[in-house]
mmCIF file with all atom_site columns, C-alpha atoms in Angstrom:
data_model
loop_
_atom_site.group_PDB
_atom_site.id
_atom_site.type_symbol
_atom_site.label_atom_id
_atom_site.label_alt_id
_atom_site.label_comp_id
_atom_site.label_asym_id
_atom_site.label_entity_id
_atom_site.label_seq_id
_atom_site.pdbx_PDB_ins_code
_atom_site.Cartn_x
_atom_site.Cartn_y
_atom_site.Cartn_z
_atom_site.occupancy
_atom_site.B_iso_or_equiv
_atom_site.pdbx_formal_charge
_atom_site.auth_seq_id
_atom_site.auth_comp_id
_atom_site.auth_asym_id
_atom_site.auth_atom_id
_atom_site.pdbx_PDB_model_num
ATOM 1   C CA . ARG O 1 1   ? 4.833  31.059 -0.791  1.00 77.00 ? 1   ARG O CA 1
ATOM 2   C CA . LYS O 1 2   ? 8.120  29.826 -2.223  1.00 85.00 ? 2   LYS O CA 1
ATOM 3   C CA . GLU O 1 3   ? 11.137 32.181 -2.220  1.00 89.00 ? 3   GLU O CA 1
ATOM 4   C CA . VAL O 1 4   ? 11.732 31.749 -5.846  1.00 93.00 ? 4   VAL O CA 1
ATOM 5   C CA . GLU O 1 5   ? 8.886  31.014 -8.233  1.00 94.00 ? 5   GLU O CA 1
ATOM 6   C CA . GLN O 1 6   ? 8.856  29.918 -11.842 1.00 94.00 ? 6   GLN O CA 1
ATOM 7   C CA . ASP O 1 7   ? 6.318  28.812 -14.262 1.00 87.00 ? 7   ASP O CA 1
ATOM 8   C CA . PRO O 1 8   ? 7.055  25.124 -14.532 1.00 83.00 ? 8   PRO O CA 1
ATOM 9   C CA . GLY O 1 9   ? 5.792  24.703 -18.029 1.00 84.00 ? 9   GLY O CA 1
ATOM 10  C CA . PRO O 1 10  ? 6.309  22.681 -20.043 1.00 90.00 ? 10  PRO O CA 1
ATOM 11  C CA . PHE O 1 11  ? 6.692  25.028 -22.877 1.00 93.00 ? 11  PHE O CA 1
ATOM 12  C CA . ASN O 1 12  ? 6.612  23.321 -26.172 1.00 96.00 ? 12  ASN O CA 1
ATOM 13  C CA . VAL O 1 13  ? 7.832  25.445 -29.128 1.00 96.00 ? 13  VAL O CA 1
ATOM 14  C CA . PRO O 1 14  ? 8.812  24.904 -32.854 1.00 97.00 ? 14  PRO O CA 1
ATOM 15  C CA . GLU O 1 15  ? 12.327 25.508 -33.810 1.00 97.00 ? 15  GLU O CA 1
ATOM 16  C CA . GLY O 1 16  ? 13.039 29.093 -34.446 1.00 97.00 ? 16  GLY O CA 1
ATOM 17  C CA . ALA O 1 17  ? 10.494 30.409 -31.990 1.00 97.00 ? 17  ALA O CA 1
ATOM 18  C CA . THR O 1 18  ? 11.152 32.971 -29.358 1.00 97.00 ? 18  THR O CA 1
ATOM 19  C CA . VAL O 1 19  ? 10.217 31.917 -25.808 1.00 96.00 ? 19  VAL O CA 1
ATOM 20  C CA . ALA O 1 20  ? 10.425 33.769 -22.435 1.00 95.00 ? 20  ALA O CA 1
ATOM 21  C CA . PHE O 1 21  ? 10.630 32.527 -18.930 1.00 94.00 ? 21  PHE O CA 1
ATOM 22  C CA . ASN O 1 22  ? 9.746  34.493 -15.941 1.00 94.00 ? 22  ASN O CA 1
ATOM 23  C CA . CYS O 1 23  ? 10.931 34.222 -12.382 1.00 95.00 ? 23  CYS O CA 1
ATOM 24  C CA . THR O 1 24  ? 9.813  36.260 -9.115  1.00 95.00 ? 24  THR O CA 1
ATOM 25  C CA . TYR O 1 25  ? 11.571 36.216 -5.850  1.00 94.00 ? 25  TYR O CA 1
ATOM 26  C CA . SER O 1 26  ? 10.572 37.409 -2.282  1.00 92.00 ? 26  SER O CA 1
ATOM 27  C CA . ASN O 1 27  ? 13.801 38.064 -0.623  1.00 84.00 ? 27  ASN O CA 1
ATOM 28  C CA . SER O 1 28  ? 14.467 41.798 -1.239  1.00 82.00 ? 28  SER O CA 1
ATOM 29  C CA . ALA O 1 29  ? 18.139 41.120 0.181   1.00 80.00 ? 29  ALA O CA 1
ATOM 30  C CA . SER O 1 30  ? 19.002 39.170 -2.839  1.00 77.00 ? 30  SER O CA 1
ATOM 31  C CA . GLN O 1 31  ? 22.024 40.471 -4.648  1.00 80.00 ? 31  GLN O CA 1
ATOM 32  C CA . SER O 1 32  ? 22.999 37.819 -7.152  1.00 88.00 ? 32  SER O CA 1
ATOM 33  C CA . PHE O 1 33  ? 21.007 36.345 -9.889  1.00 92.00 ? 33  PHE O CA 1
ATOM 34  C CA . PHE O 1 34  ? 21.612 33.689 -12.293 1.00 93.00 ? 34  PHE O CA 1
ATOM 35  C CA . TRP O 1 35  ? 20.015 31.202 -14.929 1.00 96.00 ? 35  TRP O CA 1
ATOM 36  C CA . TYR O 1 36  ? 21.028 27.645 -14.857 1.00 96.00 ? 36  TYR O CA 1
ATOM 37  C CA . ARG O 1 37  ? 20.446 25.054 -17.349 1.00 96.00 ? 37  ARG O CA 1
ATOM 38  C CA . GLN O 1 38  ? 19.674 21.342 -16.367 1.00 95.00 ? 38  GLN O CA 1
ATOM 39  C CA . ASP O 1 39  ? 19.566 18.390 -18.746 1.00 94.00 ? 39  ASP O CA 1
ATOM 40  C CA . CYS O 1 40  ? 17.678 15.079 -17.819 1.00 86.00 ? 40  CYS O CA 1
ATOM 41  C CA . ARG O 1 41  ? 18.504 15.374 -13.938 1.00 74.00 ? 41  ARG O CA 1
ATOM 42  C CA . LYS O 1 42  ? 22.157 15.890 -14.907 1.00 92.00 ? 42  LYS O CA 1
ATOM 43  C CA . GLU O 1 43  ? 23.989 18.554 -12.887 1.00 95.00 ? 43  GLU O CA 1
ATOM 44  C CA . PRO O 1 44  ? 22.896 22.037 -13.426 1.00 95.00 ? 44  PRO O CA 1
ATOM 45  C CA . LYS O 1 45  ? 25.247 24.385 -15.376 1.00 95.00 ? 45  LYS O CA 1
ATOM 46  C CA . LEU O 1 46  ? 25.456 27.984 -15.389 1.00 94.00 ? 46  LEU O CA 1
ATOM 47  C CA . LEU O 1 47  ? 23.840 29.622 -18.528 1.00 95.00 ? 47  LEU O CA 1
ATOM 48  C CA . MET O 1 48  ? 24.241 33.254 -17.608 1.00 93.00 ? 48  MET O CA 1
ATOM 49  C CA . SER O 1 49  ? 24.502 35.687 -14.743 1.00 91.00 ? 49  SER O CA 1
ATOM 50  C CA . VAL O 1 50  ? 21.806 38.354 -14.718 1.00 92.00 ? 50  VAL O CA 1
ATOM 51  C CA . TYR O 1 51  ? 22.918 41.966 -14.396 1.00 87.00 ? 51  TYR O CA 1
ATOM 52  C CA . SER O 1 52  ? 20.833 45.094 -13.303 1.00 86.00 ? 52  SER O CA 1
ATOM 53  C CA . SER O 1 53  ? 21.253 46.653 -16.778 1.00 87.00 ? 53  SER O CA 1
ATOM 54  C CA . GLY O 1 54  ? 20.309 43.497 -18.485 1.00 88.00 ? 54  GLY O CA 1
ATOM 55  C CA . ASN O 1 55  ? 22.637 41.443 -20.537 1.00 92.00 ? 55  ASN O CA 1
ATOM 56  C CA . GLU O 1 56  ? 22.800 39.389 -23.667 1.00 93.00 ? 56  GLU O CA 1
ATOM 57  C CA . ASP O 1 57  ? 24.740 36.331 -24.696 1.00 93.00 ? 57  ASP O CA 1
ATOM 58  C CA . GLY O 1 58  ? 24.251 35.243 -28.207 1.00 96.00 ? 58  GLY O CA 1
ATOM 59  C CA . ARG O 1 59  ? 20.394 34.306 -28.503 1.00 97.00 ? 59  ARG O CA 1
ATOM 60  C CA . PHE O 1 60  ? 19.977 34.506 -24.720 1.00 97.00 ? 60  PHE O CA 1
ATOM 61  C CA . THR O 1 61  ? 18.941 37.657 -23.072 1.00 97.00 ? 61  THR O CA 1
ATOM 62  C CA . ALA O 1 62  ? 18.409 38.117 -19.419 1.00 96.00 ? 62  ALA O CA 1
ATOM 63  C CA . GLN O 1 63  ? 16.627 40.959 -17.469 1.00 95.00 ? 63  GLN O CA 1
ATOM 64  C CA . LEU O 1 64  ? 16.242 41.939 -13.805 1.00 94.00 ? 64  LEU O CA 1
ATOM 65  C CA . ASN O 1 65  ? 13.615 44.225 -12.323 1.00 92.00 ? 65  ASN O CA 1
ATOM 66  C CA . ARG O 1 66  ? 14.682 44.779 -8.707  1.00 90.00 ? 66  ARG O CA 1
ATOM 67  C CA . ALA O 1 67  ? 11.701 46.970 -7.878  1.00 90.00 ? 67  ALA O CA 1
ATOM 68  C CA . SER O 1 68  ? 9.232  44.226 -9.060  1.00 91.00 ? 68  SER O CA 1
ATOM 69  C CA . GLN O 1 69  ? 11.652 41.351 -7.836  1.00 92.00 ? 69  GLN O CA 1
ATOM 70  C CA . TYR O 1 70  ? 11.561 39.721 -11.110 1.00 92.00 ? 70  TYR O CA 1
ATOM 71  C CA . ILE O 1 71  ? 13.886 38.011 -13.503 1.00 95.00 ? 71  ILE O CA 1
ATOM 72  C CA . SER O 1 72  ? 13.389 36.894 -17.130 1.00 96.00 ? 72  SER O CA 1
ATOM 73  C CA . LEU O 1 73  ? 15.177 34.955 -19.634 1.00 97.00 ? 73  LEU O CA 1
ATOM 74  C CA . LEU O 1 74  ? 14.459 35.413 -23.450 1.00 97.00 ? 74  LEU O CA 1
ATOM 75  C CA . ILE O 1 75  ? 15.631 32.770 -25.943 1.00 97.00 ? 75  ILE O CA 1
ATOM 76  C CA . ARG O 1 76  ? 15.571 33.742 -29.586 1.00 98.00 ? 76  ARG O CA 1
ATOM 77  C CA . ASP O 1 77  ? 15.618 31.331 -32.586 1.00 98.00 ? 77  ASP O CA 1
ATOM 78  C CA . SER O 1 78  ? 15.027 28.348 -30.466 1.00 98.00 ? 78  SER O CA 1
ATOM 79  C CA . LYS O 1 79  ? 17.179 25.283 -31.352 1.00 97.00 ? 79  LYS O CA 1
ATOM 80  C CA . LEU O 1 80  ? 16.502 21.631 -30.568 1.00 97.00 ? 80  LEU O CA 1
ATOM 81  C CA . SER O 1 81  ? 19.416 21.603 -28.331 1.00 97.00 ? 81  SER O CA 1
ATOM 82  C CA . ASP O 1 82  ? 17.843 24.384 -26.098 1.00 97.00 ? 82  ASP O CA 1
ATOM 83  C CA . SER O 1 83  ? 15.557 21.734 -24.750 1.00 97.00 ? 83  SER O CA 1
ATOM 84  C CA . ALA O 1 84  ? 16.206 21.420 -21.049 1.00 96.00 ? 84  ALA O CA 1
ATOM 85  C CA . THR O 1 85  ? 14.979 22.725 -17.779 1.00 94.00 ? 85  THR O CA 1
ATOM 86  C CA . TYR O 1 86  ? 15.929 26.277 -16.903 1.00 96.00 ? 86  TYR O CA 1
ATOM 87  C CA . LEU O 1 87  ? 16.574 27.182 -13.134 1.00 95.00 ? 87  LEU O CA 1
ATOM 88  C CA . CYS O 1 88  ? 16.422 30.511 -11.775 1.00 95.00 ? 88  CYS O CA 1
ATOM 89  C CA . VAL O 1 89  ? 18.894 31.198 -8.910  1.00 93.00 ? 89  VAL O CA 1
ATOM 90  C CA . VAL O 1 90  ? 18.700 33.906 -6.486  1.00 92.00 ? 90  VAL O CA 1
ATOM 91  C CA . THR O 1 91  ? 21.548 34.523 -3.939  1.00 88.00 ? 91  THR O CA 1
ATOM 92  C CA . ASP O 1 92  ? 21.442 36.464 -0.627  1.00 82.00 ? 92  ASP O CA 1
ATOM 93  C CA . THR O 1 93  ? 25.053 37.035 -0.293  1.00 74.00 ? 93  THR O CA 1
ATOM 94  C CA . ASN O 1 94  ? 24.657 38.224 3.278   1.00 75.00 ? 94  ASN O CA 1
ATOM 95  C CA . ALA O 1 95  ? 23.310 34.930 4.246   1.00 72.00 ? 95  ALA O CA 1
ATOM 96  C CA . GLY O 1 96  ? 25.775 33.321 2.001   1.00 71.00 ? 96  GLY O CA 1
ATOM 97  C CA . LYS O 1 97  ? 22.864 30.989 0.258   1.00 78.00 ? 97  LYS O CA 1
ATOM 98  C CA . SER O 1 98  ? 21.318 30.528 -2.986  1.00 87.00 ? 98  SER O CA 1
ATOM 99  C CA . THR O 1 99  ? 17.873 29.749 -3.585  1.00 91.00 ? 99  THR O CA 1
ATOM 100 C CA . PHE O 1 100 ? 16.755 27.698 -6.701  1.00 93.00 ? 100 PHE O CA 1
ATOM 101 C CA . GLY O 1 101 ? 13.483 27.846 -8.376  1.00 94.00 ? 101 GLY O CA 1
ATOM 102 C CA . ASP O 1 102 ? 11.860 24.490 -9.311  1.00 92.00 ? 102 ASP O CA 1
ATOM 103 C CA . GLY O 1 103 ? 12.588 25.189 -12.984 1.00 93.00 ? 103 GLY O CA 1
ATOM 104 C CA . THR O 1 104 ? 10.832 25.646 -16.324 1.00 94.00 ? 104 THR O CA 1
ATOM 105 C CA . THR O 1 105 ? 10.977 22.839 -18.773 1.00 93.00 ? 105 THR O CA 1
ATOM 106 C CA . LEU O 1 106 ? 11.361 23.820 -22.521 1.00 96.00 ? 106 LEU O CA 1
ATOM 107 C CA . THR O 1 107 ? 11.011 21.275 -25.309 1.00 96.00 ? 107 THR O CA 1
ATOM 108 C CA . VAL O 1 108 ? 11.900 22.729 -28.809 1.00 97.00 ? 108 VAL O CA 1
ATOM 109 C CA . LYS O 1 109 ? 10.362 20.660 -31.576 1.00 96.00 ? 109 LYS O CA 1
ATOM 110 C CA . PRO O 1 110 ? 11.300 20.276 -35.290 1.00 95.00 ? 110 PRO O CA 1
ATOM 111 C CA . ASP G 2 1   ? 41.517 20.800 -15.634 1.00 77.00 ? 1   ASP G CA 1
ATOM 112 C CA . ALA G 2 2   ? 39.797 21.631 -12.373 1.00 77.00 ? 2   ALA G CA 1
ATOM 113 C CA . GLU G 2 3   ? 36.775 19.567 -11.415 1.00 92.00 ? 3   GLU G CA 1
ATOM 114 C CA . ILE G 2 4   ? 34.257 18.557 -8.753  1.00 95.00 ? 4   ILE G CA 1
ATOM 115 C CA . THR G 2 5   ? 33.621 14.844 -8.356  1.00 96.00 ? 5   THR G CA 1
ATOM 116 C CA . GLN G 2 6   ? 31.103 12.888 -6.449  1.00 98.00 ? 6   GLN G CA 1
ATOM 117 C CA . SER G 2 7   ? 31.074 9.209  -5.280  1.00 97.00 ? 7   SER G CA 1
ATOM 118 C CA . PRO G 2 8   ? 29.353 6.842  -5.577  1.00 97.00 ? 8   PRO G CA 1
ATOM 119 C CA . ARG G 2 9   ? 27.422 7.909  -8.432  1.00 97.00 ? 9   ARG G CA 1
ATOM 120 C CA . HIS G 2 10  ? 24.691 5.382  -7.482  1.00 97.00 ? 10  HIS G CA 1
ATOM 121 C CA . LYS G 2 11  ? 24.017 3.825  -3.956  1.00 97.00 ? 11  LYS G CA 1
ATOM 122 C CA . ILE G 2 12  ? 21.392 1.416  -2.765  1.00 98.00 ? 12  ILE G CA 1
ATOM 123 C CA . THR G 2 13  ? 21.129 1.043  1.009   1.00 97.00 ? 13  THR G CA 1
ATOM 124 C CA . GLU G 2 14  ? 18.657 0.000  3.486   1.00 97.00 ? 14  GLU G CA 1
ATOM 125 C CA . THR G 2 15  ? 16.575 1.783  6.084   1.00 97.00 ? 15  THR G CA 1
ATOM 126 C CA . GLY G 2 16  ? 18.651 2.532  9.279   1.00 97.00 ? 16  GLY G CA 1
ATOM 127 C CA . ARG G 2 17  ? 22.219 2.309  7.758   1.00 97.00 ? 17  ARG G CA 1
ATOM 128 C CA . GLN G 2 18  ? 24.780 5.023  7.960   1.00 97.00 ? 18  GLN G CA 1
ATOM 129 C CA . VAL G 2 19  ? 25.776 6.384  4.384   1.00 98.00 ? 19  VAL G CA 1
ATOM 130 C CA . THR G 2 20  ? 28.484 8.644  3.432   1.00 98.00 ? 20  THR G CA 1
ATOM 131 C CA . LEU G 2 21  ? 28.537 10.437 0.117   1.00 98.00 ? 21  LEU G CA 1
ATOM 132 C CA . ALA G 2 22  ? 31.903 11.976 -1.180  1.00 98.00 ? 22  ALA G CA 1
ATOM 133 C CA . CYS G 2 23  ? 32.471 15.275 -2.781  1.00 98.00 ? 23  CYS G CA 1
ATOM 134 C CA . HIS G 2 24  ? 35.926 16.425 -3.792  1.00 98.00 ? 24  HIS G CA 1
ATOM 135 C CA . GLN G 2 25  ? 36.666 19.664 -5.762  1.00 97.00 ? 25  GLN G CA 1
ATOM 136 C CA . THR G 2 26  ? 40.145 20.689 -7.260  1.00 95.00 ? 26  THR G CA 1
ATOM 137 C CA . TRP G 2 27  ? 38.993 24.328 -7.703  1.00 90.00 ? 27  TRP G CA 1
ATOM 138 C CA . ASN G 2 28  ? 40.435 25.320 -4.470  1.00 91.00 ? 28  ASN G CA 1
ATOM 139 C CA . HIS G 2 29  ? 37.057 26.817 -3.757  1.00 92.00 ? 29  HIS G CA 1
ATOM 140 C CA . ASN G 2 30  ? 36.189 28.048 -0.125  1.00 90.00 ? 30  ASN G CA 1
ATOM 141 C CA . ASN G 2 31  ? 32.604 27.495 -0.459  1.00 91.00 ? 31  ASN G CA 1
ATOM 142 C CA . MET G 2 32  ? 30.979 24.072 -0.765  1.00 94.00 ? 32  MET G CA 1
ATOM 143 C CA . PHE G 2 33  ? 27.326 23.069 -0.797  1.00 95.00 ? 33  PHE G CA 1
ATOM 144 C CA . TRP G 2 34  ? 25.211 19.888 -0.645  1.00 97.00 ? 34  TRP G CA 1
ATOM 145 C CA . TYR G 2 35  ? 21.748 19.854 -2.230  1.00 97.00 ? 35  TYR G CA 1
ATOM 146 C CA . ARG G 2 36  ? 18.894 17.172 -2.873  1.00 97.00 ? 36  ARG G CA 1
ATOM 147 C CA . GLN G 2 37  ? 16.713 17.185 -5.755  1.00 95.00 ? 37  GLN G CA 1
ATOM 148 C CA . ASP G 2 38  ? 13.380 15.363 -5.855  1.00 93.00 ? 38  ASP G CA 1
ATOM 149 C CA . LEU G 2 39  ? 10.906 15.082 -8.640  1.00 83.00 ? 39  LEU G CA 1
ATOM 150 C CA . GLY G 2 40  ? 8.546  17.981 -8.367  1.00 69.00 ? 40  GLY G CA 1
ATOM 151 C CA . HIS G 2 41  ? 10.978 19.956 -6.351  1.00 75.00 ? 41  HIS G CA 1
ATOM 152 C CA . GLY G 2 42  ? 13.867 22.136 -7.195  1.00 84.00 ? 42  GLY G CA 1
ATOM 153 C CA . LEU G 2 43  ? 17.381 21.813 -5.525  1.00 92.00 ? 43  LEU G CA 1
ATOM 154 C CA . ARG G 2 44  ? 17.016 22.237 -1.693  1.00 93.00 ? 44  ARG G CA 1
ATOM 155 C CA . LEU G 2 45  ? 20.002 23.167 0.259   1.00 94.00 ? 45  LEU G CA 1
ATOM 156 C CA . ILE G 2 46  ? 21.165 20.505 3.089   1.00 96.00 ? 46  ILE G CA 1
ATOM 157 C CA . HIS G 2 47  ? 24.351 21.843 4.350   1.00 96.00 ? 47  HIS G CA 1
ATOM 158 C CA . TYR G 2 48  ? 27.090 24.351 3.310   1.00 94.00 ? 48  TYR G CA 1
ATOM 159 C CA . SER G 2 49  ? 30.492 25.278 4.217   1.00 94.00 ? 49  SER G CA 1
ATOM 160 C CA . TYR G 2 50  ? 32.642 28.545 3.728   1.00 91.00 ? 50  TYR G CA 1
ATOM 161 C CA . GLY G 2 51  ? 35.980 27.074 4.577   1.00 92.00 ? 51  GLY G CA 1
ATOM 162 C CA . VAL G 2 52  ? 37.880 24.598 6.678   1.00 95.00 ? 52  VAL G CA 1
ATOM 163 C CA . GLN G 2 53  ? 36.115 23.709 10.022  1.00 95.00 ? 53  GLN G CA 1
ATOM 164 C CA . ASP G 2 54  ? 33.081 25.826 8.933   1.00 94.00 ? 54  ASP G CA 1
ATOM 165 C CA . THR G 2 55  ? 29.636 24.161 8.486   1.00 96.00 ? 55  THR G CA 1
ATOM 166 C CA . ASN G 2 56  ? 26.247 25.524 8.436   1.00 93.00 ? 56  ASN G CA 1
ATOM 167 C CA . LYS G 2 57  ? 22.622 23.870 8.154   1.00 94.00 ? 57  LYS G CA 1
ATOM 168 C CA . GLY G 2 58  ? 20.467 24.705 5.154   1.00 92.00 ? 58  GLY G CA 1
ATOM 169 C CA . GLU G 2 59  ? 16.691 24.346 4.919   1.00 90.00 ? 59  GLU G CA 1
ATOM 170 C CA . VAL G 2 60  ? 16.608 20.521 4.971   1.00 94.00 ? 60  VAL G CA 1
ATOM 171 C CA . SER G 2 61  ? 19.480 19.361 7.229   1.00 96.00 ? 61  SER G CA 1
ATOM 172 C CA . ASP G 2 62  ? 17.626 17.083 9.441   1.00 96.00 ? 62  ASP G CA 1
ATOM 173 C CA . GLY G 2 63  ? 19.132 13.600 9.392   1.00 97.00 ? 63  GLY G CA 1
ATOM 174 C CA . TYR G 2 64  ? 22.215 14.871 7.675   1.00 98.00 ? 64  TYR G CA 1
ATOM 175 C CA . SER G 2 65  ? 25.860 16.046 8.741   1.00 97.00 ? 65  SER G CA 1
ATOM 176 C CA . VAL G 2 66  ? 28.916 17.239 7.103   1.00 98.00 ? 66  VAL G CA 1
ATOM 177 C CA . SER G 2 67  ? 32.542 18.021 8.053   1.00 97.00 ? 67  SER G CA 1
ATOM 178 C CA . ARG G 2 68  ? 35.118 20.101 6.420   1.00 97.00 ? 68  ARG G CA 1
ATOM 179 C CA . SER G 2 69  ? 38.673 19.089 7.403   1.00 97.00 ? 69  SER G CA 1
ATOM 180 C CA . ASN G 2 70  ? 40.427 20.338 4.361   1.00 96.00 ? 70  ASN G CA 1
ATOM 181 C CA . THR G 2 71  ? 39.461 22.670 1.306   1.00 96.00 ? 71  THR G CA 1
ATOM 182 C CA . GLU G 2 72  ? 38.897 19.910 -1.283  1.00 97.00 ? 72  GLU G CA 1
ATOM 183 C CA . ASP G 2 73  ? 36.368 17.595 0.458   1.00 97.00 ? 73  ASP G CA 1
ATOM 184 C CA . LEU G 2 74  ? 32.842 17.943 2.026   1.00 98.00 ? 74  LEU G CA 1
ATOM 185 C CA . PRO G 2 75  ? 31.561 14.605 2.638   1.00 98.00 ? 75  PRO G CA 1
ATOM 186 C CA . LEU G 2 76  ? 27.709 14.266 3.575   1.00 98.00 ? 76  LEU G CA 1
ATOM 187 C CA . THR G 2 77  ? 26.761 11.545 6.071   1.00 98.00 ? 77  THR G CA 1
ATOM 188 C CA . LEU G 2 78  ? 23.197 10.307 6.332   1.00 97.00 ? 78  LEU G CA 1
ATOM 189 C CA . GLU G 2 79  ? 23.227 9.026  10.205  1.00 95.00 ? 79  GLU G CA 1
ATOM 190 C CA . SER G 2 80  ? 20.385 6.577  9.819   1.00 97.00 ? 80  SER G CA 1
ATOM 191 C CA . ALA G 2 81  ? 19.028 6.446  6.348   1.00 97.00 ? 81  ALA G CA 1
ATOM 192 C CA . ALA G 2 82  ? 15.234 6.750  5.636   1.00 97.00 ? 82  ALA G CA 1
ATOM 193 C CA . SER G 2 83  ? 13.288 6.014  2.757   1.00 97.00 ? 83  SER G CA 1
ATOM 194 C CA . SER G 2 84  ? 12.334 9.743  2.596   1.00 96.00 ? 84  SER G CA 1
ATOM 195 C CA . GLN G 2 85  ? 16.032 10.413 1.810   1.00 97.00 ? 85  GLN G CA 1
ATOM 196 C CA . THR G 2 86  ? 15.820 8.610  -1.508  1.00 97.00 ? 86  THR G CA 1
ATOM 197 C CA . SER G 2 87  ? 16.915 11.479 -3.803  1.00 97.00 ? 87  SER G CA 1
ATOM 198 C CA . VAL G 2 88  ? 19.654 12.741 -6.156  1.00 97.00 ? 88  VAL G CA 1
ATOM 199 C CA . TYR G 2 89  ? 22.303 14.537 -4.365  1.00 98.00 ? 89  TYR G CA 1
ATOM 200 C CA . PHE G 2 90  ? 24.402 17.276 -5.816  1.00 97.00 ? 90  PHE G CA 1
ATOM 201 C CA . CYS G 2 91  ? 27.507 18.832 -4.433  1.00 97.00 ? 91  CYS G CA 1
ATOM 202 C CA . ALA G 2 92  ? 28.577 22.342 -5.583  1.00 95.00 ? 92  ALA G CA 1
ATOM 203 C CA . SER G 2 93  ? 31.406 24.715 -4.968  1.00 93.00 ? 93  SER G CA 1
ATOM 204 C CA . SER G 2 94  ? 32.072 28.541 -5.391  1.00 89.00 ? 94  SER G CA 1
ATOM 205 C CA . SER G 2 95  ? 34.939 30.794 -5.185  1.00 84.00 ? 95  SER G CA 1
ATOM 206 C CA . GLN G 2 96  ? 33.019 33.873 -3.812  1.00 71.00 ? 96  GLN G CA 1
ATOM 207 C CA . ARG G 2 97  ? 30.310 34.694 -1.346  1.00 63.00 ? 97  ARG G CA 1
ATOM 208 C CA . THR G 2 98  ? 29.615 37.987 -2.979  1.00 59.00 ? 98  THR G CA 1
ATOM 209 C CA . GLY G 2 99  ? 29.482 39.631 -6.365  1.00 54.00 ? 99  GLY G CA 1
ATOM 210 C CA . ALA G 2 100 ? 27.915 38.563 -9.710  1.00 51.00 ? 100 ALA G CA 1
ATOM 211 C CA . ARG G 2 101 ? 30.553 35.890 -10.246 1.00 59.00 ? 101 ARG G CA 1
ATOM 212 C CA . ASN G 2 102 ? 29.795 33.760 -7.290  1.00 74.00 ? 102 ASN G CA 1
ATOM 213 C CA . GLU G 2 103 ? 28.155 31.225 -9.521  1.00 83.00 ? 103 GLU G CA 1
ATOM 214 C CA . GLN G 2 104 ? 28.162 27.651 -8.224  1.00 89.00 ? 104 GLN G CA 1
ATOM 215 C CA . PHE G 2 105 ? 29.868 24.694 -10.115 1.00 92.00 ? 105 PHE G CA 1
ATOM 216 C CA . PHE G 2 106 ? 28.097 21.227 -9.646  1.00 95.00 ? 106 PHE G CA 1
ATOM 217 C CA . GLY G 2 107 ? 29.207 17.652 -9.412  1.00 97.00 ? 107 GLY G CA 1
ATOM 218 C CA . PRO G 2 108 ? 27.607 15.031 -11.511 1.00 97.00 ? 108 PRO G CA 1
ATOM 219 C CA . GLY G 2 109 ? 25.226 13.915 -8.589  1.00 97.00 ? 109 GLY G CA 1
ATOM 220 C CA . THR G 2 110 ? 24.752 10.724 -6.635  1.00 97.00 ? 110 THR G CA 1
ATOM 221 C CA . ARG G 2 111 ? 21.526 8.920  -6.979  1.00 96.00 ? 111 ARG G CA 1
ATOM 222 C CA . LEU G 2 112 ? 20.760 7.298  -3.792  1.00 97.00 ? 112 LEU G CA 1
ATOM 223 C CA . THR G 2 113 ? 17.942 4.807  -3.028  1.00 97.00 ? 113 THR G CA 1
ATOM 224 C CA . VAL G 2 114 ? 17.004 3.712  0.531   1.00 97.00 ? 114 VAL G CA 1
ATOM 225 C CA . LEU G 2 115 ? 14.781 0.633  0.684   1.00 96.00 ? 115 LEU G CA 1
#
């Protein structure tokens, strides 16, 4: 079993749709959590950190459930420009390493 | 502006040759990382460093080495390139080991082909 698991998709949604991505992790010592966005095999870029209380940044909402070792990303009112691969990242700061999920691919269509 | 750069951006080499990929960051970050990304896989950690003279093995370190002689650079060396090392290589850096703000900043990547 992988340390960080994501549904690979692809998710194909129309513009304006709401879409949710899930991510589970197996290392209970994980302490920091992030969502990154990657376009067409370019470098990953930070989308948002994930906080225990949940956090929102515009149309994006991230949630963390430590008990279930589960992270989610919700995108509202999808735009064509949201088409990308979304990577879930889990960091064990004691070990000093981050583990990346394989990513979930989103395509937003007109 | 601070940045992280990689060179070369594209490299074609032959099996058995030694290859070095450069990574240079001007963020003054202590932490630097090398990943490879293959189709069907996410990013896999090769080596990482928490400061000058510090290096550590990641999950796929066999056949690779790094050295950290200054804060800005972490070159990745393939001792004897193999076709299985054909991949896209990303370098990254971060300022902190702990906390919610220890996100990593990535270079543009090096696409390596081993024939």
